[in-house]
Short mmCIF file of the C-alpha atoms (twelve columns), coordinates in Angstrom:
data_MODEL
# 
_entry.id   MODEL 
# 
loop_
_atom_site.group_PDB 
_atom_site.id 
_atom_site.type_symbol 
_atom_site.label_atom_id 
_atom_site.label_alt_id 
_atom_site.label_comp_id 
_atom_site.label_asym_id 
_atom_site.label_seq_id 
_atom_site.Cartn_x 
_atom_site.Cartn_y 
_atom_site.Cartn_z 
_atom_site.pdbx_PDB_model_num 
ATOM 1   C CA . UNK A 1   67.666 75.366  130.276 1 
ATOM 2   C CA . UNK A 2   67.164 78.216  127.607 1 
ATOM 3   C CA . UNK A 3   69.109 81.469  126.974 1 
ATOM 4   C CA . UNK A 4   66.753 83.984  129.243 1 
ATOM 5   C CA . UNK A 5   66.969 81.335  132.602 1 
ATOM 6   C CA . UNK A 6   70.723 80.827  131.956 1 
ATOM 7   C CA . UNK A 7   71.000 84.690  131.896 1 
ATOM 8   C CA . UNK A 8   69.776 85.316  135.463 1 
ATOM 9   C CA . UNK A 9   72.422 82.906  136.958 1 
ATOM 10  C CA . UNK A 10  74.958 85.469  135.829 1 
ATOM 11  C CA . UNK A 11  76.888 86.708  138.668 1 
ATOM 12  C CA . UNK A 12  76.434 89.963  139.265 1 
ATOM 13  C CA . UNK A 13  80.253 91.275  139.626 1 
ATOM 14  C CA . UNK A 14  80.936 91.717  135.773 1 
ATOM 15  C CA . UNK A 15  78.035 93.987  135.957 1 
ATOM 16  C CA . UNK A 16  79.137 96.468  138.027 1 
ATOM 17  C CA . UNK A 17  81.781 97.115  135.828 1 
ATOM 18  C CA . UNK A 18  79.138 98.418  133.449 1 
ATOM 19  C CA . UNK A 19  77.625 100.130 135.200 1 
ATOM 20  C CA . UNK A 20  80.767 101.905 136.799 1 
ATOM 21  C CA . UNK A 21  81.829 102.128 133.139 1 
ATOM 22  C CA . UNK A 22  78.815 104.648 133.094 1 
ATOM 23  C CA . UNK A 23  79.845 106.322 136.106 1 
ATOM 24  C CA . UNK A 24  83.406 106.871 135.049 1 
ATOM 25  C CA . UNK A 25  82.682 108.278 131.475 1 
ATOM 26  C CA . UNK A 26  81.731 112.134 132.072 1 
ATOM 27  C CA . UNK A 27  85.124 112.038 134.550 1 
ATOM 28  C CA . UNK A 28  86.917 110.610 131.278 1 
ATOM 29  C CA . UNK A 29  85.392 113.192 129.539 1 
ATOM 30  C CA . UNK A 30  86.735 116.238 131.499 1 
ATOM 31  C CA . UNK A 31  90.257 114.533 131.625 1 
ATOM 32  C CA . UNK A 32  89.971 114.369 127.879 1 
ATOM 33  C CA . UNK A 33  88.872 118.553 127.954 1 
ATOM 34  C CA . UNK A 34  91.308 118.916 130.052 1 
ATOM 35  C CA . UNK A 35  94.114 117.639 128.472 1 
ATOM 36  C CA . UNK A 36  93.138 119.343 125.457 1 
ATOM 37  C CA . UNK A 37  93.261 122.628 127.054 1 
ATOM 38  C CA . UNK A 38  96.903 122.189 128.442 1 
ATOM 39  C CA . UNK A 39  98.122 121.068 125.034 1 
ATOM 40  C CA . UNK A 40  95.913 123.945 123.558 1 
ATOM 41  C CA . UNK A 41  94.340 121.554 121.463 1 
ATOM 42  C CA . UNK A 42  90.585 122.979 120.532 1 
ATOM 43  C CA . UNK A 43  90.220 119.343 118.526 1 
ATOM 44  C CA . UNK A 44  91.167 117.032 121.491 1 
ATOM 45  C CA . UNK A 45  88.515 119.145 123.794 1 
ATOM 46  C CA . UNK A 46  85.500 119.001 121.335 1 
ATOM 47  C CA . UNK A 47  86.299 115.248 120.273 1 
ATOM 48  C CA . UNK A 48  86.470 114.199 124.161 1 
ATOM 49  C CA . UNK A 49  82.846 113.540 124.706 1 
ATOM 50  C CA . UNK A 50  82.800 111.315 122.062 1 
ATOM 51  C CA . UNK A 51  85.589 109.773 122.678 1 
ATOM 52  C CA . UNK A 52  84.484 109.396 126.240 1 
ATOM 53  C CA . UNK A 53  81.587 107.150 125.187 1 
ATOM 54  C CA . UNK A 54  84.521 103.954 124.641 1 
ATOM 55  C CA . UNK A 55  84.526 103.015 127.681 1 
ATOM 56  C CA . UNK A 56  81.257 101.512 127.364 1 
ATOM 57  C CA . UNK A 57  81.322 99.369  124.593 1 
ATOM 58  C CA . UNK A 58  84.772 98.427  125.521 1 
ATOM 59  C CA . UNK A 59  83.670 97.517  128.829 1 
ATOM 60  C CA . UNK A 60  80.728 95.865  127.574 1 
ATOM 61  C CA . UNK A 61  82.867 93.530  125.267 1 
ATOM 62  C CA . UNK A 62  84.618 92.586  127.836 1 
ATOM 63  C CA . UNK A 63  82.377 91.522  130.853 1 
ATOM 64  C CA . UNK A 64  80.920 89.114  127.685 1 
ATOM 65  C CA . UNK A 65  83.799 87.836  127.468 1 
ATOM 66  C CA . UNK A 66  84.845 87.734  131.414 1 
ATOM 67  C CA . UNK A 67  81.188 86.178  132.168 1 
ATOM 68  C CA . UNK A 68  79.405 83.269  131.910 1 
ATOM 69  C CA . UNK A 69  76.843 84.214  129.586 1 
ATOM 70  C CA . UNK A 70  75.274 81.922  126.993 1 
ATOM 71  C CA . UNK A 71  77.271 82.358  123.354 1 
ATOM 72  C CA . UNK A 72  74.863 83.634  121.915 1 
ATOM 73  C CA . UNK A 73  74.039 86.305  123.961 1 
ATOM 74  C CA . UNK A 74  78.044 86.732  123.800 1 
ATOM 75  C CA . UNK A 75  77.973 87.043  120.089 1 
ATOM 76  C CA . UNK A 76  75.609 89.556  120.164 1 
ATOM 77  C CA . UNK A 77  76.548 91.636  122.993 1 
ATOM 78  C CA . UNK A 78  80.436 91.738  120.969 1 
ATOM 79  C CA . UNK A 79  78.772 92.549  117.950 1 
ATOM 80  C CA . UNK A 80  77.265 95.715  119.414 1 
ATOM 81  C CA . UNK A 81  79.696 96.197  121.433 1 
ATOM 82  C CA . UNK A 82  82.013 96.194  117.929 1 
ATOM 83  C CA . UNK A 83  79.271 98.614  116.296 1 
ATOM 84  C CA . UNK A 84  78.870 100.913 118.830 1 
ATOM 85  C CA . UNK A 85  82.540 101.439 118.880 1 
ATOM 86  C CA . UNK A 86  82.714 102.064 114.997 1 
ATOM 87  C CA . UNK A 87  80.123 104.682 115.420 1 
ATOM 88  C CA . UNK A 88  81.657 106.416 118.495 1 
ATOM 89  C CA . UNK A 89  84.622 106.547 116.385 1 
ATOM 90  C CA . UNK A 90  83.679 107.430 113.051 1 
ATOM 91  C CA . UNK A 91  81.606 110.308 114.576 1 
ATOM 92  C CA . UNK A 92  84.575 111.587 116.802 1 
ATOM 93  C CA . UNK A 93  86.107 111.565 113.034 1 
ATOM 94  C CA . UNK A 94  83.532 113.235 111.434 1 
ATOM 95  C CA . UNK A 95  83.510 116.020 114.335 1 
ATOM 96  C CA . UNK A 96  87.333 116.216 114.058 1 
ATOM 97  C CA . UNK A 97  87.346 116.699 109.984 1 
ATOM 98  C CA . UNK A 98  84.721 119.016 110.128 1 
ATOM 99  C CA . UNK A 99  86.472 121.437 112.811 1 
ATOM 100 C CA . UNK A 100 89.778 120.840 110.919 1 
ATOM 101 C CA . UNK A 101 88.054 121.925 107.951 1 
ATOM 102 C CA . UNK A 102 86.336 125.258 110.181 1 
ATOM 103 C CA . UNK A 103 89.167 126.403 111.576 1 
ATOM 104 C CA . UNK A 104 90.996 125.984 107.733 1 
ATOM 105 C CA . UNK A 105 88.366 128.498 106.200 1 
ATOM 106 C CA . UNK A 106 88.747 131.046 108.889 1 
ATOM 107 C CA . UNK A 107 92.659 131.098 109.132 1 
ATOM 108 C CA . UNK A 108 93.101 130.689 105.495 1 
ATOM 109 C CA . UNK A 109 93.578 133.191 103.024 1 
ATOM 110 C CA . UNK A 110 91.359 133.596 100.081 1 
ATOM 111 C CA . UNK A 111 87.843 134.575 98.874  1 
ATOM 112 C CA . UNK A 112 85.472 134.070 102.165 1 
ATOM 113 C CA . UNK A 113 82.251 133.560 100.028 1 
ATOM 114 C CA . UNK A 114 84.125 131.130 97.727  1 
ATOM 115 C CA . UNK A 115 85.017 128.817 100.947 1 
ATOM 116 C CA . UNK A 116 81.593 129.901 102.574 1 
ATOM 117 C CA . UNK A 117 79.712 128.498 99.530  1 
ATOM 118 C CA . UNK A 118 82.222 124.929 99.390  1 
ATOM 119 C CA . UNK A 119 81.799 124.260 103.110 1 
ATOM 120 C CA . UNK A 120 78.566 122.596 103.047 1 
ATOM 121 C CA . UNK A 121 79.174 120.597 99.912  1 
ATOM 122 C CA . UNK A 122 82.099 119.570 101.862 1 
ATOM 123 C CA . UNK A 123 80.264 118.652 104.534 1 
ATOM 124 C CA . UNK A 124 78.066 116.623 102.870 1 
ATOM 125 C CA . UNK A 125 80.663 114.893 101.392 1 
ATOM 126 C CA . UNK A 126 82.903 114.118 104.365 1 
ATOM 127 C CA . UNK A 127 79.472 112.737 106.335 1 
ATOM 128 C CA . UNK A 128 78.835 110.636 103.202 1 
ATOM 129 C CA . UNK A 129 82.629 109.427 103.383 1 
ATOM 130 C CA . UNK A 130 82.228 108.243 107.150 1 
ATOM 131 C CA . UNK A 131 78.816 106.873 106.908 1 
ATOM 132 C CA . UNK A 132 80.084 104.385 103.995 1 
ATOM 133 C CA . UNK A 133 82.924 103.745 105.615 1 
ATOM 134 C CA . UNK A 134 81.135 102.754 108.741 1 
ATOM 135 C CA . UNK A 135 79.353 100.373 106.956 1 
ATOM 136 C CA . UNK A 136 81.907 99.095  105.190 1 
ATOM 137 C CA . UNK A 137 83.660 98.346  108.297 1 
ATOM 138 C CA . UNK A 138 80.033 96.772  109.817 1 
ATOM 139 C CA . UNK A 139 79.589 94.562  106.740 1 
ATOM 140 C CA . UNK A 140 83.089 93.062  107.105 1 
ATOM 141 C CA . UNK A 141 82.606 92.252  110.760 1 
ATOM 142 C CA . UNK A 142 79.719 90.296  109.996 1 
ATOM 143 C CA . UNK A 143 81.218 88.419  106.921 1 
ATOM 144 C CA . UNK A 144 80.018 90.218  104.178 1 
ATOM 145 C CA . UNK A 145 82.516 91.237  100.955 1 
ATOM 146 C CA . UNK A 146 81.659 94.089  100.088 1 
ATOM 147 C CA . UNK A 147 84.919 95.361  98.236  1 
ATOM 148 C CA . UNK A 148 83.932 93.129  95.638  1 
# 
């Protein structure tokens, strides 16, 4: 029996739990505002829709897991499971350096134009930072050594 007829004897129950994973998200996603509102935390509420996105890779990883699925449709739905979670989070960083960096040029003191003129080099240079580390951390998943 190959991989696709093997696939459609999958019972259906892990499933839902993706797809309820998909349901539950945007409610995740206004606890998340929420919470950052009560702790008056501006980075909490513009990080939570990102953040929110988790629960579907996370899920995901898990019904492969959970079901009876051939291994290697297993091993690949972990492995994008695994790289959909690094990019959830590194862009949830990325968003989170670049307000902490916002809200330091307009609460700072100093020369306005200076920072004005620094802030998209330093943009640049953060989204370079997260996009190598990304796939740094991608690489390594998949066996590669790329520190050397």
């Amino acid at each position: 029996m190959n991989d696709l007829q093997e696939f459609h004897t999958i019972p259906s129950i892990p499933w839902i739990l993706v797809f309820t994973s998909l349901l539950v998200r945007p409610l995740l996603a206004k606890g998340l505002r929420k919470l950052g509102k009560t702790l008056r935390s501006n980075s909490i509420a513009e990080i939570s829709t990102g953040v929110s996105w988790l629960i579907v890779p996370l899920v995901v990883n898990f019904v492969s897991k959970l079901s009876s699925v051939p291994k290697t449709w297993s091993i690949a739905m972990s492995s994008g499971a695994y790289i959909l979670v690094v990019i959830i989070l590194m862009s949830a960083l990325r968003r989170l350096m670049l307000s902490s960096m916002g809200w330091a040029t307009r609460h700072l003191p100093g020369n306005r134009s200076t920072a004005a003129g620094f802030v998209p080099l330093i943009q640049n240079l953060v989204t370079l930072f997260i996009v190598f580390l990304a796939t740094i951390l991608i690489l390594q998943h998949f066996g590669y050594d790329v520190w050397s």
